[in-house]
Backbone as a printed PyTorch tensor [residue, N CA C, xyz], in Angstrom:
tensor([[[-12.3580,  12.7970,  -5.6540],
         [-11.5430,  11.6990,  -5.2910],
         [-11.0740,  10.9650,  -4.1010]],

        [[-11.6350,  10.3010,  -3.8800],
         [-11.7900,   9.0530,  -2.7270],
         [-10.8370,   7.5660,  -2.5900]],

        [[-10.2160,   7.0990,  -1.9860],
         [ -9.5000,   6.2030,  -1.4940],
         [-10.0150,   5.4190,   0.0250]],

        [[-10.6880,   4.5550,  -0.3840],
         [-11.0670,   3.7570,   0.5350],
         [-10.7930,   2.6460,   1.1290]],

        [[ -9.2490,   2.7100,   2.1630],
         [ -8.9380,   1.4100,   2.5810],
         [-10.0490,   0.0900,   3.1430]],

        [[ -9.6160,  -1.1590,   3.5900],
         [-10.9370,  -2.1740,   4.3000],
         [ -9.5950,  -3.5150,   4.3450]],

        [[ -9.7410,  -3.8500,   5.4800],
         [ -8.5580,  -5.1170,   6.2890],
         [ -7.6350,  -5.3570,   6.7380]],

        [[ -7.7280,  -4.2480,   7.9940],
         [ -6.7170,  -4.5310,   8.4280],
         [ -7.7210,  -5.0290,   9.4380]],

        [[ -6.4890,  -5.7890,  10.2610],
         [ -7.2130,  -6.0660,  11.8210],
         [ -5.6590,  -6.4800,  12.8470]],

        [[ -6.1960,  -7.3760,  13.6120],
         [ -5.5200,  -7.9860,  14.5000],
         [ -5.2110,  -9.5270,  14.0260]],

        [[ -3.9870,  -9.6370,  14.2160],
         [ -3.2790, -11.3470,  13.2950],
         [ -1.8580, -12.1230,  14.4340]],

        [[ -2.1500, -12.8450,  14.6130],
         [ -0.7540, -13.7030,  14.5970],
         [  0.3580, -13.9800,  14.2400]],

        [[  1.3930, -13.8860,  14.1930],
         [  2.5910, -13.7030,  13.6320],
         [  2.6120, -15.4840,  13.0470]],

        [[  2.9510, -14.6340,  11.6890],
         [  3.0570, -15.8320,  11.1310],
         [  1.4690, -16.2180,   9.5980]],

        [[  0.8240, -15.1660,  10.3270],
         [ -0.9180, -15.3380,   9.9980],
         [ -0.1940, -13.8860,   8.5230]],

        [[ -1.8900, -14.4060,   7.7360],
         [ -2.2100, -13.9170,   6.6690],
         [ -3.1740, -12.2340,   6.7710]],

        [[ -2.9490, -11.5670,   6.0140],
         [ -4.0040, -10.4490,   5.7310],
         [ -4.3280,  -9.6780,   4.4950]],

        [[ -5.4480,  -9.3720,   3.8220],
         [ -5.2370,  -8.8350,   2.7540],
         [ -5.9160,  -7.4600,   3.0390]],

        [[ -5.5850,  -6.3790,   2.3800],
         [ -6.4590,  -4.7440,   1.9100],
         [ -6.3110,  -4.8650,   1.0510]],

        [[ -7.4330,  -3.7050,   0.7820],
         [ -8.1520,  -3.5490,  -0.3710],
         [ -8.0320,  -2.3110,  -0.3910]],

        [[ -7.7950,  -1.3110,  -1.2390],
         [ -8.2560,   0.1650,  -1.2570],
         [ -9.4340,   0.2800,  -2.2700]],

        [[-10.2090,   0.8480,  -2.3580],
         [-10.9590,   1.1450,  -3.5810],
         [-11.3350,   2.4350,  -4.1870]],

        [[-10.7490,   3.0280,  -4.9170],
         [-10.2090,   4.1880,  -5.9850],
         [-11.1320,   4.7760,  -5.9680]],

        [[-12.0620,   6.2760,  -6.4360],
         [-12.6420,   6.8130,  -7.0640],
         [-12.5430,   8.6020,  -7.1940]],

        [[-13.0600,   8.8360,  -8.6170],
         [-12.6810,  10.1000,  -8.6240],
         [-11.5090,  10.3610,  -9.7930]],

        [[-10.4520,   9.7710,  -9.7980],
         [ -9.4600,  10.0290, -10.8320],
         [ -9.1060,   8.5930, -11.5910]],

        [[ -8.0770,   9.0630, -12.6030],
         [ -8.4420,   7.6570, -13.7830],
         [ -7.4420,   7.0820, -13.1680]],

        [[ -7.4820,   5.4710, -12.6670],
         [ -6.9770,   4.9150, -11.6230],
         [ -5.7590,   4.5580, -12.7870]],

        [[ -5.3220,   4.1840, -13.9780],
         [ -4.5300,   3.9120, -14.7500],
         [ -3.8440,   4.9330, -14.8990]],

        [[ -3.5530,   6.1970, -14.8760],
         [ -3.0460,   7.2130, -14.6450],
         [ -1.8720,   7.7120, -13.7000]],

        [[ -1.8440,   6.4190, -12.3350],
         [ -1.7750,   6.6410, -11.3980],
         [ -0.6090,   5.6790, -11.0230]],

        [[  0.7870,   5.8680, -10.2290],
         [  0.8400,   4.5530,  -9.2070],
         [  0.2240,   4.6810,  -8.2000]],

        [[ -0.2550,   3.6700,  -7.8730],
         [ -0.9810,   3.1390,  -6.6660],
         [ -0.7740,   2.2470,  -5.5810]],

        [[ -0.4230,   2.4230,  -4.8170],
         [ -0.3710,   1.1990,  -3.6960],
         [ -0.1930,   1.4920,  -2.4850]],

        [[  0.1710,   1.3450,  -1.7880],
         [  0.5760,   1.3160,   0.0710],
         [  1.8990,   1.7140,   0.4930]],

        [[  1.7350,   2.6130,   1.6710],
         [  2.9290,   3.3700,   2.4560],
         [  2.2520,   2.3220,   3.8200]],

        [[  3.1310,   3.0350,   4.9640],
         [  2.6640,   2.3470,   6.1820],
         [  3.6980,   3.1320,   7.0800]],

        [[  3.1560,   3.7520,   8.4360],
         [  4.1680,   3.8280,   9.6130],
         [  3.4820,   4.1270,  10.8850]],

        [[  4.1190,   3.2970,  11.4250],
         [  4.2960,   3.2110,  12.8480],
         [  4.9840,   4.4170,  13.9970]],

        [[  4.1170,   3.6900,  15.3730],
         [  4.1770,   5.3820,  15.6950],
         [  5.2360,   5.0960,  16.2420]],

        [[  6.0390,   6.2490,  16.3770],
         [  7.5960,   6.6390,  16.5250],
         [  8.5200,   6.3390,  15.5820]],

        [[  8.2240,   6.3420,  14.2620],
         [  8.8740,   5.7090,  12.8780],
         [  9.0080,   6.1770,  11.5560]],

        [[  9.5680,   6.9200,  10.8170],
         [  8.9340,   7.0490,   9.5160],
         [  8.2020,   6.2610,   8.8600]],

        [[  7.6010,   7.1230,   7.8500],
         [  6.6400,   6.5450,   6.2950],
         [  7.8570,   5.2830,   5.7590]],

        [[  6.8350,   4.5840,   5.6310],
         [  7.8130,   2.9730,   4.8430],
         [  6.9570,   2.8980,   3.8390]],

        [[  7.4530,   3.0130,   2.2740],
         [  6.4980,   2.6630,   1.3430],
         [  6.7390,   1.4670,   1.0880]],

        [[  5.5760,   0.1980,   1.0700],
         [  5.6000,  -0.5720,   1.3860],
         [  5.8250,  -1.4760,  -0.3500]],

        [[  4.6360,  -1.0480,  -0.7570],
         [  5.0390,  -1.5780,  -2.8420],
         [  3.8020,  -0.8270,  -3.0220]],

        [[  4.2670,  -0.5460,  -4.2840],
         [  3.0630,   0.3660,  -5.8860],
         [  3.2630,  -0.5700,  -6.8740]],

        [[  1.7940,  -0.1120,  -7.4620],
         [  2.2550,  -0.8530,  -9.1710],
         [  1.6830,   0.1720, -10.0460]],

        [[  1.8590,   0.3310, -11.2710],
         [  1.8810,   1.6720, -11.9460],
         [  1.1480,   0.6400, -13.3500]],

        [[  0.1260,   0.8010, -13.6880],
         [ -0.1800,   0.7120, -14.9860],
         [  0.0540,   1.0020, -16.1070]],

        [[  1.1250,   2.1980, -16.5030],
         [  1.1290,   2.9810, -17.5120],
         [  2.1170,   2.5530, -17.6180]],

        [[  3.3930,   1.5260, -16.9870],
         [  4.2470,   1.2270, -17.6980],
         [  4.8370,  -0.1620, -16.6420]],

        [[  3.9170,  -0.4470, -16.4250],
         [  3.8110,  -2.3280, -15.2950],
         [  4.8540,  -2.0220, -14.5670]],

        [[  5.4510,  -1.0050, -13.6670],
         [  6.8230,  -1.4420, -12.6590],
         [  5.7930,  -1.7030, -11.5670]],

        [[  6.7380,  -2.4310, -10.7220],
         [  6.2300,  -2.5410,  -9.1030],
         [  7.2730,  -2.8320,  -8.7320]],

        [[  7.0700,  -1.9870,  -6.6300],
         [  7.9260,  -2.1940,  -6.1490],
         [  7.5170,  -2.9310,  -5.2790]],

        [[  8.1770,  -2.9770,  -4.1610],
         [  8.2770,  -3.4430,  -2.8140],
         [  9.8000,  -3.2100,  -2.4640]],

        [[  8.8160,  -2.8170,  -1.0480],
         [ 10.3910,  -2.8930,   0.6620],
         [ 11.1050,  -3.5300,   0.6460]],

        [[ 11.9950,  -3.7720,   0.5920],
         [ 13.2170,  -4.6270,   1.0990],
         [ 12.3560,  -5.9390,   1.9510]],

        [[ 12.2150,  -4.6790,   3.0250],
         [ 11.6020,  -5.2290,   4.3580],
         [ 10.3310,  -6.5990,   4.4670]],

        [[  9.3580,  -6.3040,   2.6130],
         [  8.8660,  -7.2090,   3.0940],
         [  7.8620,  -7.9570,   1.5420]],

        [[  9.6360,  -8.2810,   1.1150],
         [  9.3570,  -8.5680,  -0.7390],
         [  9.7080, -10.3160,  -0.0010]],

        [[  8.8410, -10.9140,  -0.6590],
         [  8.5150, -12.2650,  -0.7000],
         [  7.5620, -12.3380,   0.0540]],

        [[  6.8330, -11.6590,   0.3690],
         [  5.7680, -11.8770,   1.4990],
         [  4.9350, -11.0950,   1.2220]],

        [[  4.5520,  -9.6010,   1.3350],
         [  3.5490,  -9.2530,   0.1820],
         [  3.8860,  -9.3210,  -0.9380]],

        [[  2.0090,  -9.1280,  -1.4970],
         [  1.8190,  -9.5570,  -2.6700],
         [  0.3190,  -8.4370,  -3.3050]],

        [[  1.3160,  -7.2270,  -4.1180],
         [  0.1920,  -5.9600,  -4.6940],
         [ -0.1690,  -6.6450,  -5.7070]],

        [[ -1.7970,  -6.5880,  -5.6940],
         [ -2.3570,  -6.9350,  -7.7550],
         [ -3.3720,  -5.7240,  -7.7160]],

        [[ -4.2950,  -5.9110,  -8.6120],
         [ -4.8630,  -4.7020,  -9.2640],
         [ -6.1840,  -5.2090,  -9.8660]],

        [[ -7.3910,  -4.7780,  -9.7070],
         [ -9.0280,  -5.5560, -10.3580],
         [ -9.3140,  -3.9340, -10.6710]],

        [[ -8.4520,  -3.3160, -12.2050],
         [ -8.8890,  -2.3390, -12.4270],
         [-10.1440,  -1.4540, -13.5110]],

        [[-11.4650,  -2.6700, -13.5640],
         [-12.5530,  -2.8430, -13.6230],
         [-13.1490,  -2.5490, -12.9250]],

        [[-12.5670,  -3.1260, -11.0350],
         [-12.9220,  -2.4820, -10.0340],
         [-12.5010,  -1.2060,  -9.6780]],

        [[-11.4270,  -0.4290, -10.4850],
         [-10.1750,   0.5360,  -9.7930],
         [-10.3380,   0.0670,  -8.2020]],

        [[ -9.7490,  -1.1850,  -8.1970],
         [ -9.7040,  -1.4280,  -6.6390],
         [ -8.0970,  -2.2680,  -6.4900]],

        [[ -7.0330,  -1.7210,  -5.6600],
         [ -6.2330,  -2.5570,  -5.5920],
         [ -6.1150,  -3.2160,  -4.2570]],

        [[ -5.0490,  -4.4100,  -3.9150],
         [ -5.4660,  -5.1440,  -3.4150],
         [ -3.8410,  -5.4340,  -2.7030]],

        [[ -3.8000,  -5.5350,  -1.7850],
         [ -1.7410,  -5.9830,  -0.6750],
         [ -2.4200,  -7.2430,   0.2580]],

        [[ -1.8330,  -8.5550,  -0.4910],
         [ -1.6510,  -9.6280,   0.1470],
         [ -0.4150,  -9.8450,   1.5770]],

        [[ -0.9730,  -9.6240,   2.5600],
         [ -0.1590,  -9.9870,   3.3690],
         [  0.5430, -11.3810,   3.5660]],

        [[  1.2780, -11.8330,   3.3860],
         [  1.3830, -13.4570,   4.0680],
         [  2.9860, -13.6840,   5.3190]],

        [[  3.3510, -14.2000,   6.4810],
         [  4.0450, -14.2870,   7.0150],
         [  4.0740, -13.5330,   7.6770]],

        [[  3.1700, -12.7470,   8.1760],
         [  3.3100, -11.5820,   8.7550],
         [  4.2150, -11.4000,  10.7410]],

        [[  4.9280, -10.8750,  10.5980],
         [  5.7840, -10.4370,  11.5480],
         [  5.8080,  -8.8890,  13.0390]],

        [[  5.7620,  -9.7890,  13.7130],
         [  5.1840,  -8.0220,  14.6080],
         [  6.0440,  -6.8460,  14.0830]],

        [[  7.0860,  -7.1910,  13.4440],
         [  7.6900,  -5.6050,  12.8040],
         [  6.8130,  -5.1620,  11.9380]],

        [[  5.9050,  -5.7540,  11.4320],
         [  5.1940,  -5.0260,  10.9090],
         [  3.6290,  -4.3420,  10.8980]],

        [[  3.8110,  -4.9450,  12.0690],
         [  2.5740,  -3.3690,  13.4950],
         [  2.3370,  -1.7690,  12.2850]],

        [[  1.3870,  -1.9050,  11.6720],
         [  1.4730,   0.0020,  11.6530],
         [  0.4000,   0.3830,  10.7420]],

        [[  0.0450,   1.7260,  10.9820],
         [ -1.3080,   2.1520,  10.1380],
         [ -0.9450,   2.1910,   8.7290]],

        [[ -1.3790,   1.2410,   7.8590],
         [ -1.4360,   1.0710,   6.2550],
         [ -1.8490,   1.9390,   5.8870]],

        [[ -1.1670,   3.0020,   4.7190],
         [ -2.1540,   3.7630,   3.3870],
         [ -2.3940,   3.8080,   2.6650]],

        [[ -3.5560,   3.7490,   2.3240],
         [ -3.7150,   3.3870,   0.3520],
         [ -3.0200,   4.5590,   0.0220]],

        [[ -2.5020,   5.1360,  -1.4100],
         [ -1.9060,   6.4550,  -1.8700],
         [ -2.2520,   6.2400,  -3.2810]],

        [[ -2.6000,   7.1120,  -4.2240],
         [ -2.2440,   7.2120,  -5.6620],
         [ -1.3070,   8.1970,  -5.9990]],

        [[ -0.5190,   8.5200,  -6.7990],
         [  0.5250,   9.9230,  -6.7360],
         [  0.6270,   9.5350,  -8.5360]],

        [[  1.0130,  10.5990,  -8.6510],
         [  1.0580,  10.7920, -10.4570],
         [  2.3720,  10.4970, -11.0890]],

        [[  2.8870,   9.4180, -11.0120],
         [  4.2700,   8.5450, -11.4940],
         [  4.1580,   7.6580, -12.0350]],

        [[  5.1270,   6.9750, -11.7820],
         [  5.5140,   5.4360, -11.5420],
         [  6.1490,   4.9680, -10.3830]],

        [[  6.1710,   4.0610, -10.5710],
         [  6.8530,   3.3390,  -9.3620],
         [  9.0870,   3.1400,  -9.8830]],

        [[  8.7490,   3.0970, -11.3160],
         [ 10.2450,   3.1960, -11.7000],
         [ 10.4020,   4.3360, -11.5200]],

        [[  9.8010,   5.2200, -11.6870],
         [ 10.7920,   6.2470, -11.3440],
         [ 10.5820,   7.5390, -10.2320]],

        [[  9.5790,   6.4480,  -9.1110],
         [  9.7420,   7.2110,  -7.8610],
         [ 10.4810,   6.7890,  -6.5550]],

        [[ 10.7440,   5.6020,  -7.3440],
         [ 11.2500,   4.2950,  -5.8550],
         [ 10.0330,   4.7040,  -4.8050]],

        [[ 11.2070,   3.7400,  -3.9000],
         [ 10.4880,   3.9150,  -2.3580],
         [  9.6550,   5.3860,  -1.9650]],

        [[  9.7810,   6.0610,  -2.4200],
         [  8.5720,   7.5180,  -1.4200],
         [  7.9270,   7.9000,  -2.7850]],

        [[  7.8490,   7.1670,  -3.4690],
         [  6.4980,   7.5910,  -4.7790],
         [  5.2150,   7.9900,  -4.0680]],

        [[  4.9170,   7.7820,  -2.9390],
         [  3.0770,   8.3000,  -2.8580],
         [  3.7760,   9.3570,  -2.4400]],

        [[  4.9750,  10.3290,  -1.9360],
         [  5.1870,  11.4040,  -1.8380],
         [  4.9810,  12.7350,  -2.6890]],

        [[  4.9160,  12.0410,  -4.1160],
         [  5.2220,  12.9430,  -5.8230],
         [  3.2080,  13.0520,  -5.6630]],

        [[  3.2080,  15.0900,  -5.9830],
         [  2.4210,  14.8920,  -5.3300],
         [  1.7430,  16.3760,  -6.7090]],

        [[  0.1910,  16.2030,  -7.1810],
         [  0.0430,  16.4390,  -6.6220],
         [ -1.3060,  14.6420,  -6.4380]],

        [[ -1.5900,  14.5860,  -5.3600],
         [ -1.6960,  12.9260,  -5.5290],
         [ -2.2550,  12.8420,  -4.1260]],

        [[ -3.1460,  11.4650,  -3.5790],
         [ -3.6490,  11.4450,  -2.5890],
         [ -3.5500,   9.9800,  -1.7880]],

        [[ -4.5090,  10.2800,  -0.8850],
         [ -3.6460,   9.5900,   0.6060],
         [ -5.3210,   8.8450,   0.8570]],

        [[ -5.3350,   7.3710,   1.1340],
         [ -6.4830,   6.9100,   2.3330],
         [ -6.4690,   7.4580,   3.3790]],

        [[ -7.1560,   7.2870,   4.6430],
         [ -6.9950,   7.4510,   5.8300],
         [ -6.8930,   6.3990,   6.4460]],

        [[ -5.7290,   5.5760,   6.0970],
         [ -5.2730,   4.2410,   6.4110],
         [ -6.1950,   3.3020,   7.5950]],

        [[ -5.8480,   1.8320,   7.3530],
         [ -6.4750,   1.1260,   8.2710],
         [ -5.2070,   0.7860,   9.0810]],

        [[ -5.2270,   0.2960,  10.5060],
         [ -4.2810,  -0.5240,  11.2840],
         [ -4.1740,  -2.4190,  11.1050]],

        [[ -3.0900,  -2.3540,  10.9180],
         [ -2.6330,  -4.1140,  10.8130],
         [ -1.7660,  -3.7350,  12.1560]],

        [[ -2.5320,  -4.8230,  12.8350],
         [ -1.4270,  -5.0620,  14.9030],
         [ -1.1690,  -6.8220,  14.8780]],

        [[  0.1290,  -7.0970,  14.5980],
         [  0.3780,  -8.4810,  13.8390],
         [  1.0920,  -9.0490,  15.8890]],

        [[ -0.1360, -10.1460,  16.1750],
         [  1.0690,  -9.7410,  17.7120],
         [  1.8010, -11.0740,  17.9980]],

        [[  2.0520, -11.6980,  18.7500],
         [  3.6760, -12.7450,  19.4520],
         [  2.5710, -13.7340,  19.2660]]])
């Protein structure tokens, strides 16, 4: 099982980035898949997830209206388009897949086991 993230980097406040997560080794449609983040000294935060099985989508309040999650099931890839980035969005972003649905698990969907996490990609937003 692999979740390989890409697309992180350094961006000015107000800018945009798109994260990608290529998944392999499990049935993509059977999992909630998406992103959580962790900034230094802060707790993990579920950012967004989507579930093909029930069509549910979750966004943290802190990113609603700015971030959009999408997927290409043919490529087993999930994306996170991040617009209007703020300094407080600076964090390591992790792709995760969990055996649940976003509607069922809510903000901590990524902690449902047994699931999978990627290695993370750093997003840094400068002023």
